[in-house]
CSV table of C-alpha atoms in Angstrom, one decimal:
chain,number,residue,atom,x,y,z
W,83,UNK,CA,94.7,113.2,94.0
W,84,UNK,CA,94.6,112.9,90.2
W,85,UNK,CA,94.9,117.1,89.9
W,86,UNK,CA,97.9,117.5,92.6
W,87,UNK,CA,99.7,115.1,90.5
W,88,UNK,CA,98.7,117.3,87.4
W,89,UNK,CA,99.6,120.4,89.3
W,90,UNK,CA,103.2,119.0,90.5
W,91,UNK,CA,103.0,118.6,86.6
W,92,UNK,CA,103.3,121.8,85.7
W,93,UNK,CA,106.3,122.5,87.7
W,94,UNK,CA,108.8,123.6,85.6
W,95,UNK,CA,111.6,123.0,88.7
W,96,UNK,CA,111.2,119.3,88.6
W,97,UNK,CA,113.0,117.2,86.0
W,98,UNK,CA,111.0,116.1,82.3
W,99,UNK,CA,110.8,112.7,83.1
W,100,UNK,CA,109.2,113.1,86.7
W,101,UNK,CA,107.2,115.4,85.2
W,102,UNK,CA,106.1,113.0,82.3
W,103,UNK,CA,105.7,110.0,85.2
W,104,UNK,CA,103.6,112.2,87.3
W,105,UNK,CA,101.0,113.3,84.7
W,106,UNK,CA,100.6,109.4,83.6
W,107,UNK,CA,100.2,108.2,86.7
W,108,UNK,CA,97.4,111.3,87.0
W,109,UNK,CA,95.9,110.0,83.7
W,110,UNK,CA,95.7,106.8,84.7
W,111,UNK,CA,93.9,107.3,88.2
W,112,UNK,CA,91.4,109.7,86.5
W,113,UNK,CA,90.5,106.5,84.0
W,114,UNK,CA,90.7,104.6,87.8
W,115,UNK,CA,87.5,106.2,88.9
W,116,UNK,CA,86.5,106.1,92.6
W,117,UNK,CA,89.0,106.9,95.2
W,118,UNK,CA,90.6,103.9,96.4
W,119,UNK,CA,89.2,102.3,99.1
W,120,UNK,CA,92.2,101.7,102.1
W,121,UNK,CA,91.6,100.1,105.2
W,122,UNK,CA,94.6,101.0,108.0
W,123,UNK,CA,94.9,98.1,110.7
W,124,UNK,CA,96.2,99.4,113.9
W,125,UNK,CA,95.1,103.1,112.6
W,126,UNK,CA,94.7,104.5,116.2
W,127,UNK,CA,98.4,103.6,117.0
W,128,UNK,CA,101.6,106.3,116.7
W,129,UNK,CA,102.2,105.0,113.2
W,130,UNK,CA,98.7,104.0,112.4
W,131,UNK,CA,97.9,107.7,113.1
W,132,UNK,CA,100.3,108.8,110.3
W,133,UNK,CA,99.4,106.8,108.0
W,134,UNK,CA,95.8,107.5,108.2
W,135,UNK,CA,97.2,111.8,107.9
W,136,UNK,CA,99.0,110.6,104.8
W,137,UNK,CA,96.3,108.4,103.0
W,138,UNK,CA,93.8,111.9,103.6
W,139,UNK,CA,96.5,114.0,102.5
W,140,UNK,CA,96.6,112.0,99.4
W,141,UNK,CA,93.0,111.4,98.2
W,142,UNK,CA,91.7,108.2,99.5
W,143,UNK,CA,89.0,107.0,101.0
W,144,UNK,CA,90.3,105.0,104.1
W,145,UNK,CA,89.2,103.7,106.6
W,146,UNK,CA,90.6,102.6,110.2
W,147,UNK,CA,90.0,99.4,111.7
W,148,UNK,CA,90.7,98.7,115.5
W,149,UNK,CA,88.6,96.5,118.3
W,150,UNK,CA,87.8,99.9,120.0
W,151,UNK,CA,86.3,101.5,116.5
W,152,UNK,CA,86.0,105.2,117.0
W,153,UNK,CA,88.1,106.7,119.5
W,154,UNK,CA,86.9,108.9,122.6
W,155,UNK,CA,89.3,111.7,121.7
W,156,UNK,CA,89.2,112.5,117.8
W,157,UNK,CA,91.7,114.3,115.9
W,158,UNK,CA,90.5,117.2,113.6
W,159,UNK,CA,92.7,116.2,110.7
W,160,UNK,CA,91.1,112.5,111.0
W,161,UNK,CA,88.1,113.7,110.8
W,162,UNK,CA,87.5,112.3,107.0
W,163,UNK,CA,88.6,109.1,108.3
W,164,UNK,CA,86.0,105.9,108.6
W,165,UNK,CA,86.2,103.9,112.0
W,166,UNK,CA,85.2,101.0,112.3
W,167,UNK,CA,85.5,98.6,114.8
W,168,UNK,CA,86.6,94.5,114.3
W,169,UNK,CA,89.2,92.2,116.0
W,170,UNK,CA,91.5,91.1,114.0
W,171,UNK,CA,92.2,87.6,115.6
W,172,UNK,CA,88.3,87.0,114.4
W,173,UNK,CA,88.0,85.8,111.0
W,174,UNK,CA,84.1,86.8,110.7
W,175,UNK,CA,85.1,90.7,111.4
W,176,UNK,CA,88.1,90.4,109.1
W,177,UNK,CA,85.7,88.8,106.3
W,178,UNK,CA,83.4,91.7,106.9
W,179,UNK,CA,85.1,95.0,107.3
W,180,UNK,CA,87.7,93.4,104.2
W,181,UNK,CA,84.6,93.5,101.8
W,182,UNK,CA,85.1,96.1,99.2
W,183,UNK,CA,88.4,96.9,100.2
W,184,UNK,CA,90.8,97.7,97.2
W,185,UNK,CA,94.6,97.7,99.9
W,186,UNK,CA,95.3,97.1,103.3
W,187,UNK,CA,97.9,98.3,105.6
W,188,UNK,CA,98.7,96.7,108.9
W,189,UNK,CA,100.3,98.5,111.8
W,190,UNK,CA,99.6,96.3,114.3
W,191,UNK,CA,102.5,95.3,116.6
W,192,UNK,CA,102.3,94.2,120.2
W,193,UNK,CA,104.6,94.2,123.3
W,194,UNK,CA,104.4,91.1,125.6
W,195,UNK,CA,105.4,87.7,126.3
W,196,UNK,CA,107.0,86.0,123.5
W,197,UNK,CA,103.7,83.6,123.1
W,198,UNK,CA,101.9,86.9,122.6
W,199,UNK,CA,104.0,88.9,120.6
W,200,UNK,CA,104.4,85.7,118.3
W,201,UNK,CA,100.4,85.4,118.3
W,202,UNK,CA,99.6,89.1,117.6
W,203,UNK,CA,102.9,90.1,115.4
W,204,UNK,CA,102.8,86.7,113.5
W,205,UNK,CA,99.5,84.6,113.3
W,206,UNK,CA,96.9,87.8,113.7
W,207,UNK,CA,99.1,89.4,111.0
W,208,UNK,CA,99.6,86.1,109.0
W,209,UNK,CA,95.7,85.3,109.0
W,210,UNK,CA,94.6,89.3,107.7
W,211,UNK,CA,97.0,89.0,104.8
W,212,UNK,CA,95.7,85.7,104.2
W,213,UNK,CA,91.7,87.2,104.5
W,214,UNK,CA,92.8,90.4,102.5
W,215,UNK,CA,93.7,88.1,99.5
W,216,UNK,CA,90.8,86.2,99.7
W,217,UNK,CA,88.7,89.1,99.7
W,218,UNK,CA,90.4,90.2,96.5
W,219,UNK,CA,92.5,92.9,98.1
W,220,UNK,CA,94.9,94.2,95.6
W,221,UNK,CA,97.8,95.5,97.7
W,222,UNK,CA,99.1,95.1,101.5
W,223,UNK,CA,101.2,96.9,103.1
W,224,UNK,CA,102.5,95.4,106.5
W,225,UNK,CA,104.6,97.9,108.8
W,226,UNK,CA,107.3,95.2,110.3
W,227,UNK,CA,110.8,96.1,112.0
W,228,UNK,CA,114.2,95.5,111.3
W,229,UNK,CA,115.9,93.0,113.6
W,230,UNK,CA,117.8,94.2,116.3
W,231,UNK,CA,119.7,90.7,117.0
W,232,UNK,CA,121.1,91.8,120.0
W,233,UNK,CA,117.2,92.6,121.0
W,234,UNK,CA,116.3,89.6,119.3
W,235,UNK,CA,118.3,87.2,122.0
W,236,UNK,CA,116.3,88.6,125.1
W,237,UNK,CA,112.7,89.3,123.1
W,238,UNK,CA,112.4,86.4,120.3
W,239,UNK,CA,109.0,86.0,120.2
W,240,UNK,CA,108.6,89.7,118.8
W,241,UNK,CA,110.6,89.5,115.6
W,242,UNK,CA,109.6,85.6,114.9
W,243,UNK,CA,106.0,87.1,114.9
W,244,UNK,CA,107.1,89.7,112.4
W,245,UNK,CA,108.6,87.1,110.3
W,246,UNK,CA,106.1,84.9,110.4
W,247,UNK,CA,103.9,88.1,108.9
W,248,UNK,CA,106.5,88.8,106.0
W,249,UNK,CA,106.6,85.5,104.8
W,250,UNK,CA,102.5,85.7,104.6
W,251,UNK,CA,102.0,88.9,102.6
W,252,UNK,CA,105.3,87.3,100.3
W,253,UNK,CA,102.8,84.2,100.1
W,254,UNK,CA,99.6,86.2,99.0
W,255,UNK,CA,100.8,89.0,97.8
W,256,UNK,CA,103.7,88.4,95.8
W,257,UNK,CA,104.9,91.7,94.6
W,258,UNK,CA,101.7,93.3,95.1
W,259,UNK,CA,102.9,93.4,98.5
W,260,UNK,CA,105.2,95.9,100.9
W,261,UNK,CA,107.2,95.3,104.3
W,262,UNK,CA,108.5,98.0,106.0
W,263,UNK,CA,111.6,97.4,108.1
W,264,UNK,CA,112.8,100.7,109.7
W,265,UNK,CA,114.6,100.7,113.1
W,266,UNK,CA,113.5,102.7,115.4
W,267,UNK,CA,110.8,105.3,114.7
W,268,UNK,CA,110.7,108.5,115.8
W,269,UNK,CA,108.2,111.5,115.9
W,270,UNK,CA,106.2,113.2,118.7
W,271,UNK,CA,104.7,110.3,120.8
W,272,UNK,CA,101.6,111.1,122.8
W,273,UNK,CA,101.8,109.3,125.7
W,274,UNK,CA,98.4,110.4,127.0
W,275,UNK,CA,96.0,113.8,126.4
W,276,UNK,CA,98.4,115.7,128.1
W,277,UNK,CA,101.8,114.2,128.0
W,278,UNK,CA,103.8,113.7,124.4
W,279,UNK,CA,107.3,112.5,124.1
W,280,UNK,CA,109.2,114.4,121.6
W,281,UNK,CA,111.2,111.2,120.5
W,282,UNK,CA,112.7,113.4,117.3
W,283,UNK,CA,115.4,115.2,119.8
W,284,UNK,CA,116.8,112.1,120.0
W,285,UNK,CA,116.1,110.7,116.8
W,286,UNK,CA,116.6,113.3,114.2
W,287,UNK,CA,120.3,113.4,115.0
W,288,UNK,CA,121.0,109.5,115.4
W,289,UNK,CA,119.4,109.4,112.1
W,290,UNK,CA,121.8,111.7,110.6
W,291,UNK,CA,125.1,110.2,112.4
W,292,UNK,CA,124.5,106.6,112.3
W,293,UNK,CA,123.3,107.4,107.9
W,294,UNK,CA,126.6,108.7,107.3
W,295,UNK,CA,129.2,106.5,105.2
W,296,UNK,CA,131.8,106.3,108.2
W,297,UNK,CA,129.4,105.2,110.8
W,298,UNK,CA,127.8,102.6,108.5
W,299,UNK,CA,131.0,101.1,108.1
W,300,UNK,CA,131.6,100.9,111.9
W,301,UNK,CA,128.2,99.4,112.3
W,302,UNK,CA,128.9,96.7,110.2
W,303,UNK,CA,132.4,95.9,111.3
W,304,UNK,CA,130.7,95.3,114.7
W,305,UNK,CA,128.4,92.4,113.5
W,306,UNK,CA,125.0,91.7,115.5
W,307,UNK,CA,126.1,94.6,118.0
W,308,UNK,CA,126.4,97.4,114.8
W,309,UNK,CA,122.9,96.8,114.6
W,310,UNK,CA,122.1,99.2,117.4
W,311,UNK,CA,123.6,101.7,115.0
W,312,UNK,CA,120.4,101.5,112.6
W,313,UNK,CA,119.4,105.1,111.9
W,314,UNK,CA,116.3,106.3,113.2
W,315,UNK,CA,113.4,106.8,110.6
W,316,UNK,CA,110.7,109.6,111.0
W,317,UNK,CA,107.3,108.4,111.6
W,318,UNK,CA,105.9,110.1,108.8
W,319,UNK,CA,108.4,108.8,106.4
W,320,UNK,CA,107.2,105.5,106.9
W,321,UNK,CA,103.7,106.5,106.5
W,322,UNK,CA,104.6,108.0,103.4
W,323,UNK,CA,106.1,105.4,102.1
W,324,UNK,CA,103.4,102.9,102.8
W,325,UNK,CA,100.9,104.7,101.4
W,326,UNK,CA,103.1,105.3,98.0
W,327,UNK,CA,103.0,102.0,97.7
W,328,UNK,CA,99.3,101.4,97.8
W,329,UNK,CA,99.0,103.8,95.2
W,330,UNK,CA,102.0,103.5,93.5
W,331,UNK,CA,103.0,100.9,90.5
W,332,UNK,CA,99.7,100.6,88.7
W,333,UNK,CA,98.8,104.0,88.3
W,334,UNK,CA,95.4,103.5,90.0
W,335,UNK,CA,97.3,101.7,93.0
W,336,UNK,CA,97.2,98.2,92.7
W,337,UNK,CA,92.7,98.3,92.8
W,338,UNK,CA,90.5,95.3,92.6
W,339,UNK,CA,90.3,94.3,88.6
W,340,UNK,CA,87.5,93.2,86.6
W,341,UNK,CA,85.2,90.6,88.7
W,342,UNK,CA,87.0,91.6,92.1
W,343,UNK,CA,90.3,89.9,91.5
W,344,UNK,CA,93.2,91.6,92.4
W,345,UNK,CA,95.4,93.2,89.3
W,346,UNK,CA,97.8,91.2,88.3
W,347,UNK,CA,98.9,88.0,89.3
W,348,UNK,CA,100.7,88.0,92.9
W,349,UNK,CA,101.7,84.5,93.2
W,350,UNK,CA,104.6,85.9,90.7
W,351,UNK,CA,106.9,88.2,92.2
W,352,UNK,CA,108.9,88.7,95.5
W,353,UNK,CA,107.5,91.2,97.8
W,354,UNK,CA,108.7,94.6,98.3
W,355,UNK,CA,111.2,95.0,101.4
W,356,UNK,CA,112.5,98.5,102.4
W,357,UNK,CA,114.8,98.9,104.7
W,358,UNK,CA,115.4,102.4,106.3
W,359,UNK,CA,117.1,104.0,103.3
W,360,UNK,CA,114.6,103.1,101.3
W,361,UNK,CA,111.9,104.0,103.1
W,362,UNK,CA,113.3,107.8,103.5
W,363,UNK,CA,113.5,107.9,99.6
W,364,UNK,CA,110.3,106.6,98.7
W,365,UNK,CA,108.8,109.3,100.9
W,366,UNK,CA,110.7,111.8,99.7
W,367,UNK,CA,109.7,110.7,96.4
W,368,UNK,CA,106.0,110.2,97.1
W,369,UNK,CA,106.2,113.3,98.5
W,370,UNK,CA,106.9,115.4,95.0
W,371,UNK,CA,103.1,114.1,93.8
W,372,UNK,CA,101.8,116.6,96.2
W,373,UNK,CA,102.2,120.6,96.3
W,374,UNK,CA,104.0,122.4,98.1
W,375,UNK,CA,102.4,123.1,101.8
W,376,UNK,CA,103.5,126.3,102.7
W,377,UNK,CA,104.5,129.5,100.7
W,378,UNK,CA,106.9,132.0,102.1
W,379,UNK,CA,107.9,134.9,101.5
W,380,UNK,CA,111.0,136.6,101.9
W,381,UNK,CA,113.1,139.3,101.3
W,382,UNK,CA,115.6,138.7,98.7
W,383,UNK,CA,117.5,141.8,98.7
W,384,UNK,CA,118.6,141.2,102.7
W,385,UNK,CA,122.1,139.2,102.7
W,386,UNK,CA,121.1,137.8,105.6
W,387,UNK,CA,118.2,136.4,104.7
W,388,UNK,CA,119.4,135.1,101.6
W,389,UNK,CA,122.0,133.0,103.2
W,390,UNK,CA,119.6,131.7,105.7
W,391,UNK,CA,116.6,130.8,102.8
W,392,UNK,CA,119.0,128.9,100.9
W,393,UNK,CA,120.3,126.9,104.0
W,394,UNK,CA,116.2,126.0,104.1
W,395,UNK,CA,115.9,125.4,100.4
W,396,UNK,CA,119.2,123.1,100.6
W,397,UNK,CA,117.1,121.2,103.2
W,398,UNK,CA,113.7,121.3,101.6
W,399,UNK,CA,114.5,118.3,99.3
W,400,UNK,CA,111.3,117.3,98.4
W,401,UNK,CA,110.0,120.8,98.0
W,402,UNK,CA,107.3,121.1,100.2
W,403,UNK,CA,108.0,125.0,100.5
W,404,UNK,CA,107.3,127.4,97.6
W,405,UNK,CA,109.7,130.4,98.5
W,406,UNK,CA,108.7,133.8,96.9
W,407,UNK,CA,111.3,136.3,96.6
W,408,UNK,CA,109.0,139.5,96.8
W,409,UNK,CA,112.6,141.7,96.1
W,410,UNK,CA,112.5,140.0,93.0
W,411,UNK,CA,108.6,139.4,92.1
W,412,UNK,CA,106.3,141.4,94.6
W,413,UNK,CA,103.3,141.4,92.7
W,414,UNK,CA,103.0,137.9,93.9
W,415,UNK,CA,102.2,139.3,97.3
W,416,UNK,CA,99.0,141.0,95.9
W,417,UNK,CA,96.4,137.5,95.5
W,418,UNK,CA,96.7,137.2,99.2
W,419,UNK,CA,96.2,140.7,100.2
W,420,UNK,CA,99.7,141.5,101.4
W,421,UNK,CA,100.9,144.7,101.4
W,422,UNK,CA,104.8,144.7,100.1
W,423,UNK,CA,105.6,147.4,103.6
W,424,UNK,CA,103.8,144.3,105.8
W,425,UNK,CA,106.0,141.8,103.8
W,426,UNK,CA,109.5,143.2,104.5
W,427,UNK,CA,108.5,144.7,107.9
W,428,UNK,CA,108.1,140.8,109.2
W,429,UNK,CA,107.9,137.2,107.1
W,430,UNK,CA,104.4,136.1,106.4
W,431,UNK,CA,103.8,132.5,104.8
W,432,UNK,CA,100.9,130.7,103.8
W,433,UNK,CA,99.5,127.5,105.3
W,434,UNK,CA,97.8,125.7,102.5
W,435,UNK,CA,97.5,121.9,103.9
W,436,UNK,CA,94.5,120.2,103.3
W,437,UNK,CA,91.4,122.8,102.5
W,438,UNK,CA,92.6,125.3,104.9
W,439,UNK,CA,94.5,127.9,103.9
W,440,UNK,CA,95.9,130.5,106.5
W,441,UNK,CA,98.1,133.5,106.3
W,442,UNK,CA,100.9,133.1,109.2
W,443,UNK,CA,103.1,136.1,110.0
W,444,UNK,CA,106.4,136.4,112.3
W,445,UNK,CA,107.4,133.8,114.2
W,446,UNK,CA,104.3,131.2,112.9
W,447,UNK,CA,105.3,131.6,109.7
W,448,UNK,CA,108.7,130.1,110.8
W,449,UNK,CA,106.8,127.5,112.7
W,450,UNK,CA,105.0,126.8,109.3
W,451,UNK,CA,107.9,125.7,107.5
W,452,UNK,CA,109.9,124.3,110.0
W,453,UNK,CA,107.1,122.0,110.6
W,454,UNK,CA,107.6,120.8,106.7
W,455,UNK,CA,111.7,120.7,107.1
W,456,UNK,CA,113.8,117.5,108.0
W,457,UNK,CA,115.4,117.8,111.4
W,458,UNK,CA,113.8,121.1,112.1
W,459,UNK,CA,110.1,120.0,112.4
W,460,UNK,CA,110.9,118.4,115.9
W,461,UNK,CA,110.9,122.0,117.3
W,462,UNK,CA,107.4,123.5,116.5
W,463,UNK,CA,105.4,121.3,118.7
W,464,UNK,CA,108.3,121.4,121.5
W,465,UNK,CA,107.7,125.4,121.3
W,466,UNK,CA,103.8,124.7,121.6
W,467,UNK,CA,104.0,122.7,125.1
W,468,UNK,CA,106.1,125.0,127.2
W,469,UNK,CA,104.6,127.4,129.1
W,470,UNK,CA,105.6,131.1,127.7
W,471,UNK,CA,107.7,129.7,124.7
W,472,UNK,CA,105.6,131.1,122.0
W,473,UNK,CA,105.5,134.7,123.5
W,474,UNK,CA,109.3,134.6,124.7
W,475,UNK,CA,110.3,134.0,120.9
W,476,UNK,CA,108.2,136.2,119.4
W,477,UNK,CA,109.3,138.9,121.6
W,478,UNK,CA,113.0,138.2,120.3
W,479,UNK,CA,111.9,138.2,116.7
W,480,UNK,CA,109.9,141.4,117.3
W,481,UNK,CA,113.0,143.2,118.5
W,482,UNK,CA,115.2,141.4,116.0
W,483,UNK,CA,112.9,142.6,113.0
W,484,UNK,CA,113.5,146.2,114.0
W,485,UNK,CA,117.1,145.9,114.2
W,486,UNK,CA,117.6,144.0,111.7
W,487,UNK,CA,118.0,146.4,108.8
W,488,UNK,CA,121.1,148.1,110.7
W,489,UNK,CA,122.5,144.7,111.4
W,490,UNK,CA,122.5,144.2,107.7
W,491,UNK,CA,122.6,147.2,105.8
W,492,UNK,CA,119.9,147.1,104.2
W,493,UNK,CA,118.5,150.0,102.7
W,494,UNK,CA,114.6,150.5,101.3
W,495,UNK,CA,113.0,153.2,99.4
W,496,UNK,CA,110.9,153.0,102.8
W,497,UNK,CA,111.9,153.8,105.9
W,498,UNK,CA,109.3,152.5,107.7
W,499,UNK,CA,109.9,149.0,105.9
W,500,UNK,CA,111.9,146.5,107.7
W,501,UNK,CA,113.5,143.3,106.6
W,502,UNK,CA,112.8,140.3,108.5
């Protein structure tokens, strides 16, 4: 992780004093040594899987612990991950699998009675934070919710368990620990191998109504019932922003000091709470340690595109996109073999998550950074599972690249070239 941070650095776009934080905090996890050792409780879950996504992204060695250990169906992406298998109502598997750890973060959360949601959400939760300090964990991170109250008179049992959790990573943890509260989470669900439930069409725009100043004020005017009105959180901004805390702070993430004792002393301190605002901006903020994902380029000198880039650049607040203007600099075109005719006949971006790094041209390039956009990336996977999406749009972007030149007025030296 310690050369992204370096590399985010170097970015002379990014303000001097992030810029200073970012190569400290790289210095200070190259003197860290070893990757951190994470351990993700509840990893095979729809936040759990996240998280797990985000810690790889990142650099750490982690780890996912659930009663089933390795799943039957494994993800590509996870493939770096560590299963192992433990029940965490045990306190011989917690005292095992806990052994070396440096942070944990919990994402277990159960539906049920109230008896079992207060056993699973509370005392399962309560007892691992209280293992993880004994083990010398330096840092927990426990995924919890924020209280619906209205929800809260028909389901008590499932926010007293949560509670109950809280006040245990406060207990043992101090400021070394982190509780998430967002409302309700969305993101692409899968429901089963076959069957997902794209939870951001309904999400990504309750999140942006109920965050605006007006509708907060409603909300709180109405009292317990106002708390319907929380907005929705993406899935991967909580991820994110658990994972910034485990390797936030510290510089080398909150590690195991001298001896095995956690750094620090955590019975000073209140712990962390972030609610759903803060959870968006400590992603977005953990998100600047890391290089942009995807490179475009485009065609400056088309007025059409230029409106439409800078609508996705306005968006692209944690600038996960590098956009290249080859109108203004197309020698950048030539490292990745792109001829400039190819370039302004139809958009080409590169894909450079993770190790692989894959040119994507017409409509996937769109799909590329749509995917890293806010409200935008609920659309790529909804294009992926309907039958004859993908060839219907890029049929229509085909036949829009060729017109698109006349629609705009674009003229090139070339007339083959076309603007797209």
């Amino acid at each position: 992780m310690a050369p992204r941070l370096f590399s985010c650095a170097c970015r002379y776009d990014l303000p001097i004093y992030l810029r200073l934080e970012l190569c400290s905090v790289a210095f200070l996890q190259c003197l860290g040594a070893a990757a951190m050792r994470l351990l993700v409780f509840g990893g095979s879950g729809f936040v759990g899987t996240r998280v797990l996504r985000s810690a790889l992204k990142h650099g750490l060695n982690v780890a996912s612990v659930t009663r089933s250990g390795t799943p039957q169906v494994l993800d590509s992406d996870l493939s770096g991950v560590e299963w192992l298998k433990a029940d965490i109502q045990k306190p011989a598997d917690l005292t095992a699998v806990l052994k070396g750890a440096d942070a944990v973060i919990s994402c277990v959360g159960v539906f049920g009675s109230n008896e079992y949601m207060r056993r699973i959400n509370g005392d399962a939760n309560a007892a691992l934070a209280e293992s993880a300090a004994a083990a010398g964990v330096g840092r927990f991170v426990y995924v919890s919710a924020h209280t619906f109250r209205p929800v809260a008179a028909i389901a008590p049992g499932y926010f007293e368990g949560k509670a109950i959790a809280e006040a245990a990573v406060g207990k043992f943890f101090g400021s070394n620990g982190c509780v998430l509260r967002p409302p309700a989470i969305y993101g692409t669900r899968a429901i089963s191998k076959h069957v997902s439930l794209p939870l951001g069409l309904v999400g990504v725009p309750l999140g942006t109504l109920f965050s605006t100043g007006p509708m907060r004020a409603v909300a709180a005017a109405l009292g317990p019932i106002g708390d319907l009105m929380m907005p929705w959180v993406s899935v991967d901004a909580v991820a994110d922003a658990a994972v910034a805390h485990v390797v936030g702070g510290d510089g080398n993430g909150g590690g195991r000091g001298p001896g095995g004792k956690a750094d620090g002393d955590t019975s000073k301190g209140d712990v962390v709470i972030l609610d759903w605002e803060d959870i968006n901006n400590a992603a977005a903020r953990f998100s600047l340690t890391l290089p942009p994902q995807v490179t475009l380029f485009w065609d400056g000198g088309c007025p059409l595109c230029s409106r439409e880039i800078a609508y996705y650049k306005w968006l692209d607040t944690s600038r996960r996109v590098d956009w290249v203007d080859i109108h203004a600099a197309p020698e950048k075109l030539e490292p990745y073999g792109i001829t400039s005719s190819n370039a302004l006949r139809v958009i080409h971006a590169i894909d450079s998550r993770g190790q692989l790094q894959e040119s994507r041209v017409g409509v996937p390039a769109f799909l590329a950074i749509w995917e890293q956009l806010p409200y935008w990336k609920v659309l790529p996977p909804i294009l992926h599972r309907i039958p004859s999406a993908m060839p219907v749009v890029a049929a229509a972007y085909e036949l829009f690249a060729k017109v698109r030149l006349r629609v705009t007025g674009r003229k090139l030296p070339n007339a083959s070239s076309q603007c797209s």
